[in-house]
CSV table of C-alpha atoms in Angstrom, one decimal:
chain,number,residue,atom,x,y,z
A,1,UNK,CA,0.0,0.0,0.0
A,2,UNK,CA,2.8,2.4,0.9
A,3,UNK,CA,4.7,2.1,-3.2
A,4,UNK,CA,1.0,2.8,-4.4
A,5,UNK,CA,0.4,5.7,-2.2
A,6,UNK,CA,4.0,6.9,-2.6
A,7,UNK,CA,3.1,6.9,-6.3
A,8,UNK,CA,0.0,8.8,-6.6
A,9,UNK,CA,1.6,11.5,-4.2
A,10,UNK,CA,4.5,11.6,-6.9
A,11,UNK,CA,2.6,11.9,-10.2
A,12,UNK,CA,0.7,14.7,-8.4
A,13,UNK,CA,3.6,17.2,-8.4
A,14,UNK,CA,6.6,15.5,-9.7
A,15,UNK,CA,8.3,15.8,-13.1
A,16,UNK,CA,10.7,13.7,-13.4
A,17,UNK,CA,14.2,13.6,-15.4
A,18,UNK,CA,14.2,11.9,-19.1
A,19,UNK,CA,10.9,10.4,-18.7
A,20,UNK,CA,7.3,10.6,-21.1
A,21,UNK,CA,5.8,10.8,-18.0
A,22,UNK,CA,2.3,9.4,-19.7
A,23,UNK,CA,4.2,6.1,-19.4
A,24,UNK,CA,3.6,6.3,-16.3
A,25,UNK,CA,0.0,5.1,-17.3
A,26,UNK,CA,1.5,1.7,-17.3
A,27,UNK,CA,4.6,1.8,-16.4
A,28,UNK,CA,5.5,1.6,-12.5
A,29,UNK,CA,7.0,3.7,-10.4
A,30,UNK,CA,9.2,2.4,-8.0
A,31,UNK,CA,9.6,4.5,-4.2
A,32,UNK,CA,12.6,3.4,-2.9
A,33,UNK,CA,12.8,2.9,0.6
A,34,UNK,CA,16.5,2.4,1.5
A,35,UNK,CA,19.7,1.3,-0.3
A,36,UNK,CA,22.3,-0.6,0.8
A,37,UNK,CA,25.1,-2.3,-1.3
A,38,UNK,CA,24.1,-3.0,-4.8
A,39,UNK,CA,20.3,-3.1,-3.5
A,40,UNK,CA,17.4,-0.8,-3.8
A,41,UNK,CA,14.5,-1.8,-1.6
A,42,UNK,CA,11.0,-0.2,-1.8
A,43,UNK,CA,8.6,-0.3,0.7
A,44,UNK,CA,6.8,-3.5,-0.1
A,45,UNK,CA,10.5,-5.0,0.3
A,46,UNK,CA,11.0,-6.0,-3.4
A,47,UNK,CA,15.0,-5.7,-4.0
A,48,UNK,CA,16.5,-4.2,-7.1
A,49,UNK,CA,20.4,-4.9,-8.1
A,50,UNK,CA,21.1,-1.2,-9.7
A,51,UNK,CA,22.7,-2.2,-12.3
A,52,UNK,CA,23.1,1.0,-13.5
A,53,UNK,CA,24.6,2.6,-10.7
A,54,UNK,CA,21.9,5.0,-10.5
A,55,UNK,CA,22.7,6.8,-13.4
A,56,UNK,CA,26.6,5.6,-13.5
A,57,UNK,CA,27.4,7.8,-10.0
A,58,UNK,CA,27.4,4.7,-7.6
A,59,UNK,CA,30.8,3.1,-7.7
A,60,UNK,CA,31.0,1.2,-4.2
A,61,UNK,CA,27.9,0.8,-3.3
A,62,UNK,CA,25.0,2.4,-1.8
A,63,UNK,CA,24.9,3.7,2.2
A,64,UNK,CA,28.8,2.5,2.2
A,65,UNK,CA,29.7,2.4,5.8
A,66,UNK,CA,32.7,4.7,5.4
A,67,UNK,CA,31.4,7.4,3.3
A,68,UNK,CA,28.7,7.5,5.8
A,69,UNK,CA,31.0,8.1,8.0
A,70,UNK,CA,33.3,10.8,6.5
A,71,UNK,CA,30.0,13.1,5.7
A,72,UNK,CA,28.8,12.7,9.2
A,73,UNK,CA,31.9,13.7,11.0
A,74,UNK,CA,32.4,16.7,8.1
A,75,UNK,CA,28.4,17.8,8.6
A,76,UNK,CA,29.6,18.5,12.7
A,77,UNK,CA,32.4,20.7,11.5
A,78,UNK,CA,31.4,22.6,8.6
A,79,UNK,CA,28.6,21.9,5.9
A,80,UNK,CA,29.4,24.8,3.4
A,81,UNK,CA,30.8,27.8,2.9
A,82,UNK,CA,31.4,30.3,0.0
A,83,UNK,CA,34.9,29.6,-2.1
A,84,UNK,CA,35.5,32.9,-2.8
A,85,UNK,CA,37.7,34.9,-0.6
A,86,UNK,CA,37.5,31.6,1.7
A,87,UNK,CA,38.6,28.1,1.5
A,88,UNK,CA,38.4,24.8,3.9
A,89,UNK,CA,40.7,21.8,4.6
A,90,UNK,CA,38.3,19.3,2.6
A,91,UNK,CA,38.6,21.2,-0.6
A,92,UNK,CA,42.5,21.7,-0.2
A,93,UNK,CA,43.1,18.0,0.4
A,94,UNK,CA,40.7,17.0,-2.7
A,95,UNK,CA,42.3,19.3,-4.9
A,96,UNK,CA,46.1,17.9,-3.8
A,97,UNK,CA,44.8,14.4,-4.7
A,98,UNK,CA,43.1,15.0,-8.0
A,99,UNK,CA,46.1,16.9,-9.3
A,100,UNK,CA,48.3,13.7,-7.8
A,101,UNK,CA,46.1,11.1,-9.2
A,102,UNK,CA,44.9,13.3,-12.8
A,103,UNK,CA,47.3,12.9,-16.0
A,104,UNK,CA,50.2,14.7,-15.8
A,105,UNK,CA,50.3,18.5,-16.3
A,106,UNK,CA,46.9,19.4,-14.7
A,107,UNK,CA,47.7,21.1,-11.8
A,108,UNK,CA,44.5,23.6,-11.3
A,109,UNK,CA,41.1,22.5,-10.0
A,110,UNK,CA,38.1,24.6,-10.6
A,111,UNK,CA,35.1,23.4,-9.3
A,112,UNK,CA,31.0,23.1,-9.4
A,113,UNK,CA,28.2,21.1,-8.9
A,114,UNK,CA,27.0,18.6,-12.3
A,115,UNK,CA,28.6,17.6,-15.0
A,116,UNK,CA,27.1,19.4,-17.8
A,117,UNK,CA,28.0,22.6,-15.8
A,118,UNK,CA,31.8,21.1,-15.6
A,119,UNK,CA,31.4,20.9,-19.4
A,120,UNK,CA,30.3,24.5,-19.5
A,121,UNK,CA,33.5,25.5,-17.4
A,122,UNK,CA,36.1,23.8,-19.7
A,123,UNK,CA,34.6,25.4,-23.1
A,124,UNK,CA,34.3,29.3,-21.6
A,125,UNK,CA,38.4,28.3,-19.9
A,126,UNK,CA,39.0,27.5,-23.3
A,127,UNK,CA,37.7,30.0,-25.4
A,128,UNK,CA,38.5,32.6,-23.0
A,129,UNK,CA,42.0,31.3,-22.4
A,130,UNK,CA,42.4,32.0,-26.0
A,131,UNK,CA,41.0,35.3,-26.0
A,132,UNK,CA,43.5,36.4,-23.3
A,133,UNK,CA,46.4,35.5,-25.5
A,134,UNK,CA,44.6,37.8,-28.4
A,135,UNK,CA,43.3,34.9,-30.6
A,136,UNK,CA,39.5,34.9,-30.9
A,137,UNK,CA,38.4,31.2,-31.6
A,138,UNK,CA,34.8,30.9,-31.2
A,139,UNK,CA,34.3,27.2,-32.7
A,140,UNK,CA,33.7,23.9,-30.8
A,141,UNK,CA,34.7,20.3,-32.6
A,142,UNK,CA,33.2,17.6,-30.9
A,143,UNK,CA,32.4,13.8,-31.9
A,144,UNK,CA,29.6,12.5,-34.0
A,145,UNK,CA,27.2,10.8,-31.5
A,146,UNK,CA,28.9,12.9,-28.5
A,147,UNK,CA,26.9,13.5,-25.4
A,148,UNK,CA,28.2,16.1,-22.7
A,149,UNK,CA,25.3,17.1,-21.1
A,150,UNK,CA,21.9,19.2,-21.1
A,151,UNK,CA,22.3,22.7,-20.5
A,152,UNK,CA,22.7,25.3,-23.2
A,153,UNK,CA,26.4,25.1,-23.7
A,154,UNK,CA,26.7,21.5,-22.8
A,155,UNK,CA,23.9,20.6,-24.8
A,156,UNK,CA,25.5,22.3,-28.3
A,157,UNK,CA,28.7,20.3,-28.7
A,158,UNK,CA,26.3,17.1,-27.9
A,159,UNK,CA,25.4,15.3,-30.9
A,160,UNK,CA,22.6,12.7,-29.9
A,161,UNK,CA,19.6,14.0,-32.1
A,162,UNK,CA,16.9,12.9,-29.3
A,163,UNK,CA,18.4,15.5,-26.7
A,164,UNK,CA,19.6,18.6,-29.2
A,165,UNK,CA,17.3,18.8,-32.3
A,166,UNK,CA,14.2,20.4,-30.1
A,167,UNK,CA,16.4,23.1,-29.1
A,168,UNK,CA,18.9,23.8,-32.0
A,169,UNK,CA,17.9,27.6,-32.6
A,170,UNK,CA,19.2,27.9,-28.6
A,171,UNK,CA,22.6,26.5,-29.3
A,172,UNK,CA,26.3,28.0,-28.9
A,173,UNK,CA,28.2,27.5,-32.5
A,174,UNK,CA,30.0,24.0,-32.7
A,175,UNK,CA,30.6,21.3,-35.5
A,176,UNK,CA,31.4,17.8,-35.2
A,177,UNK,CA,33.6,15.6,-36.6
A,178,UNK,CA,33.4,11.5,-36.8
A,179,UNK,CA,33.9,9.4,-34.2
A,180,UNK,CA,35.3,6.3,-34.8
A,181,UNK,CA,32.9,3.7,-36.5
A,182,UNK,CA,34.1,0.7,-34.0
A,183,UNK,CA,36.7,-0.4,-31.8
A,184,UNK,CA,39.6,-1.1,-34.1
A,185,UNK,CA,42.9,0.5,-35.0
A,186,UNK,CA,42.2,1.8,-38.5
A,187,UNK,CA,38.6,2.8,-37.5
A,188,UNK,CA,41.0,5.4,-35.0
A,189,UNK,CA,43.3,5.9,-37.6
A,190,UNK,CA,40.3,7.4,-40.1
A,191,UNK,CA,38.7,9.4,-37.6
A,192,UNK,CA,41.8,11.2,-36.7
A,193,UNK,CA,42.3,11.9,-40.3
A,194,UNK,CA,39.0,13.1,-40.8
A,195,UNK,CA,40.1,15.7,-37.6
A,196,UNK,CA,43.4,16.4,-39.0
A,197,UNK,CA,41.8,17.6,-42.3
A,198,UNK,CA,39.3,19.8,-40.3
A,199,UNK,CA,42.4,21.4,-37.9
A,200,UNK,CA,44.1,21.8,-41.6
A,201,UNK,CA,41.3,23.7,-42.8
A,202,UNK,CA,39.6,26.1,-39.5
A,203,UNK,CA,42.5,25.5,-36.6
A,204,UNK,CA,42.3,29.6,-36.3
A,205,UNK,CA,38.7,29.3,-35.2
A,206,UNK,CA,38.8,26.3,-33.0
A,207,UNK,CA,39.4,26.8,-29.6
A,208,UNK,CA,38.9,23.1,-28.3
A,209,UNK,CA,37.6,19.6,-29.0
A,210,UNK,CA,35.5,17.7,-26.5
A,211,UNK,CA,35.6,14.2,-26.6
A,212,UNK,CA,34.5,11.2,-24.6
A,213,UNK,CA,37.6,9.0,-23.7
A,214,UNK,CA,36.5,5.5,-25.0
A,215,UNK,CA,32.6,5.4,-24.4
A,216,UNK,CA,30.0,7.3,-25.6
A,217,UNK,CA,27.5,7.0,-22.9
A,218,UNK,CA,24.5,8.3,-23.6
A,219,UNK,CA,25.5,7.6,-27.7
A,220,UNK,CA,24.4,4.4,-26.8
A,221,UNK,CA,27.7,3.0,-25.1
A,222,UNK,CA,29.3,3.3,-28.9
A,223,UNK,CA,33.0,2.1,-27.5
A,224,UNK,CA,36.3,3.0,-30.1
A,225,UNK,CA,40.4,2.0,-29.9
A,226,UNK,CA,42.6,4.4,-27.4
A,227,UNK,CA,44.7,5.2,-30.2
A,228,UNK,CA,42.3,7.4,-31.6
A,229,UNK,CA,42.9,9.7,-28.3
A,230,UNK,CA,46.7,9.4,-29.0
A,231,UNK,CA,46.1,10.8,-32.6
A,232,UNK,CA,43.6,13.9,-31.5
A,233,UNK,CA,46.5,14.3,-29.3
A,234,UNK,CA,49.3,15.0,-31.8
A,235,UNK,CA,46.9,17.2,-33.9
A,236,UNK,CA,45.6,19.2,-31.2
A,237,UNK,CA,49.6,20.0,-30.0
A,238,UNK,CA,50.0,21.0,-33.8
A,239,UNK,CA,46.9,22.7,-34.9
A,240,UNK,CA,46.7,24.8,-31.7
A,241,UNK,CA,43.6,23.4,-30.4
A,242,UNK,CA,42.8,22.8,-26.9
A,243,UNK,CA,41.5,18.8,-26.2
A,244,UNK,CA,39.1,18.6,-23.6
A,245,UNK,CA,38.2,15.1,-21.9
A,246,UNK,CA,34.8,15.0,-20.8
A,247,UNK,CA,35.6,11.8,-18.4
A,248,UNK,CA,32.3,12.4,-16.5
A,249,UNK,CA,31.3,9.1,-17.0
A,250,UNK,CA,34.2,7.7,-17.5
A,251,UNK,CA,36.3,8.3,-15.1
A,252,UNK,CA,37.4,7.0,-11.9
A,253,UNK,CA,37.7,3.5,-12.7
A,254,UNK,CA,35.5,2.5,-15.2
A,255,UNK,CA,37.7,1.7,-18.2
A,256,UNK,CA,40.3,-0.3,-16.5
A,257,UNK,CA,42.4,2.8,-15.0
A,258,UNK,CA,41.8,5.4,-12.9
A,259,UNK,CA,40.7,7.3,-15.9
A,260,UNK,CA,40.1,6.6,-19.4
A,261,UNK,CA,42.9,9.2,-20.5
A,262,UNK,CA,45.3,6.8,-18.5
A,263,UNK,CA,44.5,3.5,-21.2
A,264,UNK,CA,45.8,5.6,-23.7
A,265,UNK,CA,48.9,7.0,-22.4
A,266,UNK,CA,47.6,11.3,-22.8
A,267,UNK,CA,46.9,14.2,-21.2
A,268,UNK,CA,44.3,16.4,-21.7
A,269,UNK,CA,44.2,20.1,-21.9
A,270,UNK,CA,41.6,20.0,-19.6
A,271,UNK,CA,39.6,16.8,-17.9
A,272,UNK,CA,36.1,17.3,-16.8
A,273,UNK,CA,35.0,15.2,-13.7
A,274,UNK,CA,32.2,14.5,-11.7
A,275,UNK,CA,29.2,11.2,-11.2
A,276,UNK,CA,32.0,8.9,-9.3
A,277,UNK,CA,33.8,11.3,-8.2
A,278,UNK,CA,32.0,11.5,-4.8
A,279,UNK,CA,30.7,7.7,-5.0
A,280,UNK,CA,27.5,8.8,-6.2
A,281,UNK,CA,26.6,10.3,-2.8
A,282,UNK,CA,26.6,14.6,-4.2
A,283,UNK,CA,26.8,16.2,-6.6
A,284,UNK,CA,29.9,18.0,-7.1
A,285,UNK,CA,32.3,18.5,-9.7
A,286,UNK,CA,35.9,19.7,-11.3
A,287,UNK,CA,37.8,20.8,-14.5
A,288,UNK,CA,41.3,20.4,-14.1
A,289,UNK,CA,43.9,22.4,-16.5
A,290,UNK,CA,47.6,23.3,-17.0
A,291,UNK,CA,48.9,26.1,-14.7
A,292,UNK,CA,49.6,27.4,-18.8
A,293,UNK,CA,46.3,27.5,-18.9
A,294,UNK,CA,45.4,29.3,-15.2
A,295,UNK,CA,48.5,31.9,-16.1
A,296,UNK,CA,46.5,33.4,-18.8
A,297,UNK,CA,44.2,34.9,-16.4
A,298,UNK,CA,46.4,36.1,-13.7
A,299,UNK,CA,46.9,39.3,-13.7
A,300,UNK,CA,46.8,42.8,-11.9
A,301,UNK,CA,42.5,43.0,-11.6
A,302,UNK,CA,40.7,43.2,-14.8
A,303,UNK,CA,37.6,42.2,-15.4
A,304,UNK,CA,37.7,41.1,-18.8
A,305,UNK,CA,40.0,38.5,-18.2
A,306,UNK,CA,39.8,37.5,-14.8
A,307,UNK,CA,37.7,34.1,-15.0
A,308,UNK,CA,34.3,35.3,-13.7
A,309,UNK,CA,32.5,32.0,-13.4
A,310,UNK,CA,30.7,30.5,-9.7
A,311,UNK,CA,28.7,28.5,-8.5
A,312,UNK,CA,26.8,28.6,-4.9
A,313,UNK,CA,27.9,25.9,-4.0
A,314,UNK,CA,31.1,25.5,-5.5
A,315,UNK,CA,33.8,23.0,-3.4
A,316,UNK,CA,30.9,22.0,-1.2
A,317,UNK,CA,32.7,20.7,2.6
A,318,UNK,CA,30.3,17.7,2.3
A,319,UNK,CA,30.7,16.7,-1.0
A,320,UNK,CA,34.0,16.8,-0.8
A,321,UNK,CA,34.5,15.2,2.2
A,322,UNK,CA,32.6,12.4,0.4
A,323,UNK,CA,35.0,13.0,-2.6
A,324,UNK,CA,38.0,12.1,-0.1
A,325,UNK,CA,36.3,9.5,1.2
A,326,UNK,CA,36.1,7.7,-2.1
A,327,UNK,CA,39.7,8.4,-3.0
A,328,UNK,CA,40.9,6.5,0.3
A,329,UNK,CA,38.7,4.0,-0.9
A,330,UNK,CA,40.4,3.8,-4.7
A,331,UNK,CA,43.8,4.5,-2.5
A,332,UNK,CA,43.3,0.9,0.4
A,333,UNK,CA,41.4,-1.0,-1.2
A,334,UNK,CA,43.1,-2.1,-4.6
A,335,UNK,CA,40.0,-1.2,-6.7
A,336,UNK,CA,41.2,-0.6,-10.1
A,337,UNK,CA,42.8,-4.6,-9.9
A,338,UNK,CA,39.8,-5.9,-8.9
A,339,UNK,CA,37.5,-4.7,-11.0
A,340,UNK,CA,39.5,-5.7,-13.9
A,341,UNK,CA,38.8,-9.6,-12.2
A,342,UNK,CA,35.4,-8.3,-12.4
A,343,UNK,CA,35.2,-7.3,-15.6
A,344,UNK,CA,36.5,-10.6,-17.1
A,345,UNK,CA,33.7,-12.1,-15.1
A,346,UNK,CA,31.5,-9.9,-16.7
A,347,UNK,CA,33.2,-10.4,-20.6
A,348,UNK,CA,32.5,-13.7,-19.9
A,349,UNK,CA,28.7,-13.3,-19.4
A,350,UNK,CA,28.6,-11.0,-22.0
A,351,UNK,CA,29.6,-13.8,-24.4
A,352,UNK,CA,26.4,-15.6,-24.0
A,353,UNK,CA,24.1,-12.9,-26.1
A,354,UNK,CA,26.1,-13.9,-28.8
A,355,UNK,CA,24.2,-17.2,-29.6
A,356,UNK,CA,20.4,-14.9,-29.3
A,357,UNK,CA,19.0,-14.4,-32.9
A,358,UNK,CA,17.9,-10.5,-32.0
A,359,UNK,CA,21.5,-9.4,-31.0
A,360,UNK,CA,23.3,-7.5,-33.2
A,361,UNK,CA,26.4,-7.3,-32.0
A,362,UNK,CA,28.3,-7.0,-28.3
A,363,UNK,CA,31.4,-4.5,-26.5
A,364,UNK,CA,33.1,-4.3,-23.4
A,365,UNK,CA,35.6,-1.5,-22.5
A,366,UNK,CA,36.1,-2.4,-18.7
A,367,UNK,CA,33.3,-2.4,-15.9
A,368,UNK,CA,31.4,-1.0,-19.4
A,369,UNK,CA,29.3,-3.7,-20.7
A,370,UNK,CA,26.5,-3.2,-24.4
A,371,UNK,CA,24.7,-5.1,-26.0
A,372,UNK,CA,23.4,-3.5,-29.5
A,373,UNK,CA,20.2,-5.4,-30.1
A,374,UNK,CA,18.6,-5.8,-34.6
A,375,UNK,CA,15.5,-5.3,-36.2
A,376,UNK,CA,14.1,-2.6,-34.2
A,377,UNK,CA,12.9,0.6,-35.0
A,378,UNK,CA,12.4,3.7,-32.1
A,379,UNK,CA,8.3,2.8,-32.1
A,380,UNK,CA,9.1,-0.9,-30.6
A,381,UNK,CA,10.1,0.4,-27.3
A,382,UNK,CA,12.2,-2.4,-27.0
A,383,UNK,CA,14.1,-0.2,-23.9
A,384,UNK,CA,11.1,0.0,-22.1
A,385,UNK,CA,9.7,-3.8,-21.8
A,386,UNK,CA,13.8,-4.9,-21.4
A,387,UNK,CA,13.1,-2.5,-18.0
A,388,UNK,CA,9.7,-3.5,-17.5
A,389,UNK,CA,11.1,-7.3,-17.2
A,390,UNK,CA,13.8,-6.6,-14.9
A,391,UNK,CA,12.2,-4.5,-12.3
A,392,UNK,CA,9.9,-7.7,-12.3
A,393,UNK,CA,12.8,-9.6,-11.9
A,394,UNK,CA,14.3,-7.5,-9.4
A,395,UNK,CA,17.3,-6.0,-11.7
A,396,UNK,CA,17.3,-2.4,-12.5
A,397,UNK,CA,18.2,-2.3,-16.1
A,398,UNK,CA,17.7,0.8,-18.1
A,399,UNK,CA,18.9,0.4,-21.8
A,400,UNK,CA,19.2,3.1,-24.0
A,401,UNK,CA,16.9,2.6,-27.0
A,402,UNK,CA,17.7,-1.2,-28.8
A,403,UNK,CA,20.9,-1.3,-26.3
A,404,UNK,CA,20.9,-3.1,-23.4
A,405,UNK,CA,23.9,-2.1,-21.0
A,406,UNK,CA,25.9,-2.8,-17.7
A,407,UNK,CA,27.7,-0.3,-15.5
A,408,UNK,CA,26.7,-2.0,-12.1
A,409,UNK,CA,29.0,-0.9,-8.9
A,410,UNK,CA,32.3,-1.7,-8.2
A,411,UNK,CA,31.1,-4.4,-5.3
A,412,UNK,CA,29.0,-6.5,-7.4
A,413,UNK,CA,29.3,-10.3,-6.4
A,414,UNK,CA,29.9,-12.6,-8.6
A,415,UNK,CA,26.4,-14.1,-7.7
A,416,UNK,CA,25.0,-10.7,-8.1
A,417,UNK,CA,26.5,-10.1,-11.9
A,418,UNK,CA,25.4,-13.6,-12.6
A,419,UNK,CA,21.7,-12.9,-11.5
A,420,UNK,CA,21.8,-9.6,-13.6
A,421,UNK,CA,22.8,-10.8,-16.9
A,422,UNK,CA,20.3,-13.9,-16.1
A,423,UNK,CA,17.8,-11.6,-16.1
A,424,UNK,CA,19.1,-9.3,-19.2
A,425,UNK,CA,19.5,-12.3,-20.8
A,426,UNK,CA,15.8,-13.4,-20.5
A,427,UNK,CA,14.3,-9.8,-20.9
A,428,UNK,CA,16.0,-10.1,-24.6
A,429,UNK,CA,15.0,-13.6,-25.4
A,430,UNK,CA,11.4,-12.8,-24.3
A,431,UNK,CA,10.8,-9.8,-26.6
């Protein structure tokens, strides 16, 4: 009685994020009660594995006993207070460790609250960076199939049709060029080319590229080769173009390293960070650049290139005490080697979609797992029963049109991952 109430308490004055909320007609709601581990519980005590992570923030597990702990002792101290003019110990000690732990050569953090605002911070750094040195560059390159976020600026160096084609006469200037068609060297290798012959053509324009290291998330977990990253690297350094990795999702172990930058061996001009950064407890987030890059604005005062961007609640005590609490975590705990014995648990299980008539094709980069399902078109809804079928099953799946994905948190069991591609594996058979 208490989901059903719960529910019709909700759809009286809640909109809710990415959703036709008529599907709600049919579709159910789920009130979750508490968390715990890899488990949601609602409050008729069904259990959900969140496979998903909650939206890919989650990375060790919900109500973990020592992040708890961290942002209870930090709430009795201090729970915010403005970053300008002022500063606190929690902030300091996050910023020391993402510059430690970061690709070499970014040694400024610059913080706020989401990642689409993160993404919003590295393009006006960028532009304006340029501006400062007298070079006016308005242009954006990003990747075909790119996805960096919602807001305005974010949302105009996206390229997923679903999120940016309402809202095109909105948009900041930007042009894309392809991404890599699949995961293999020459794939890379034609891509780059393809970015080399655009830098040949409009470097004096381009301030930056923005590129997802590795996976395009919300471009349906599209996965390419790490080669391509060491390519756009050598262009950028030659062309005069800023590269920007948007490692929002990426980062912080997901690929196999500590960040997806790391499997190939670069650094960025600037890395955009946020989602595991505080184990999916706040929100909070950070662009990290050259001190090249922070020199441009330091001056004598003036207003015009002094870097004018805030947020309230910019380097937020709690979140990142819950930031630092996750770092000791990556730091005592040996994550990154055990998820890759995770993830070969999980490339195993993948395997098995193979031999299913209505799957296309399967990739893995990491804890990153896809299954691209065939002979679908958008009306199907295939997304929606494959959901539908786990929530009845007690796995929280949520594919992304025809493909079925798995970013579950770090501290899945094995008996856990087996029970969730069990599941995913009979929501596709049964469609």
């Amino acid at each position: 009685m208490k989901n059903q109430e719960l529910k019709n308490r909700d759809l009286e004055v809640l909109w809710h994020p990415c959703t036709q909320m008529k599907d709600h007609e049919t579709l159910p709601l789920i009130p979750i009660k508490k968390a715990y581990g890899v488990y949601l519980e609602d409050f008729e005590e069904n259990k959900y594995i969140d496979a998903v992570s909650s939206w890919w923030v989650n990375i060790f597990g919900h109500t973990n006993k020592y992040i708890n702990s961290k942002i209870k002792e930090q709430l009795d101290t201090l729970e915010h207070v403005i970053l300008a003019g002022f500063t606190h110990e929690q902030v300091i000690t996050l910023s020391e460790r993402l510059v430690k732990i970061t690709p070499k050569g970014l040694d400024k953090c610059f913080y706020a609250d989401n990642g689409s605002s993160a993404v919003e911070v590295a393009l006006k750094m960028s532009y304006h960076a340029n501006l400062n040195d007298g070079k006016n560059k308005p242009l954006f390159v990003s990747l075909t199939n790119s996805y960096h976020g919602e807001t305005i600026g974010a949302l105009s160096v996206g390229d997923v049709e679903l999120y940016k084609d309402t809202y095109k006469p909105l948009l900041i200037q930007s042009i894309q060029t392809p991404v890599p068609k699949d995961m293999s060297v020459e794939a890379a290798q034609e891509a780059a080319d393809a970015f080399e012959k655009l830098c040949q053509e409009r470097a004096d324009e381009i301030s930056a590229i923005i590129l997802e290291p590795l996976i395009q998330g919300a471009g349906y977990m599209h996965m390419y080769h790490p080669e391509f990253l060491v390519l756009v690297r050598d262009i950028c350094n030659r062309y005069d173009v800023h590269f920007i990795a948007d490692e929002v999702m990426v980062g912080f172990g997901r690929t196999g390293e500590l960040f997806a930058c790391d499997v190939a061996g670069i650094s960025p001009d600037f890395i955009v960070l946020s989602k595991g950064l505080t184990g999916g407890y706040l929100p909070l987030s950070a662009v990290l650049t050259s001190n090249e890059i922070y020199m441009k604005f330091y001056c004598d005062y003036n207003e015009y290139k002094a870097f004018l961007h805030s947020h309230s609640y910019t380097g937020n005590a709690l979140a990142c005490a819950a930031a630092n609490a996750t770092l000791d975590i990556f730091e005592n705990e040996n994550i990154i080697e055990k998820n890759r014995v995770l993830s070969e648990h999980m490339s195993r299980r993948l395997q098995e979609f193979k031999a299913l008539e209505n799957v296309e094709s399967i990739r893995q980069t990491g804890m990153v797992c896809a299954v691209e399902l065939k002979g679908y078109s958008s009306e199907d809804r295939i997304g929606l029963k494959v959901y539908d079928y786990g929530l009845k099953n007690g796995v929280l799946l949520r594919p992304l049109g025809h493909i079925v994905y798995f970013m579950p948190p770090y501290i899945l069991s094995e008996e856990e991952c087996d029970k969730m591609f069990d599941i995913a594996l009979e929501a596709v058979k049964s469609l």
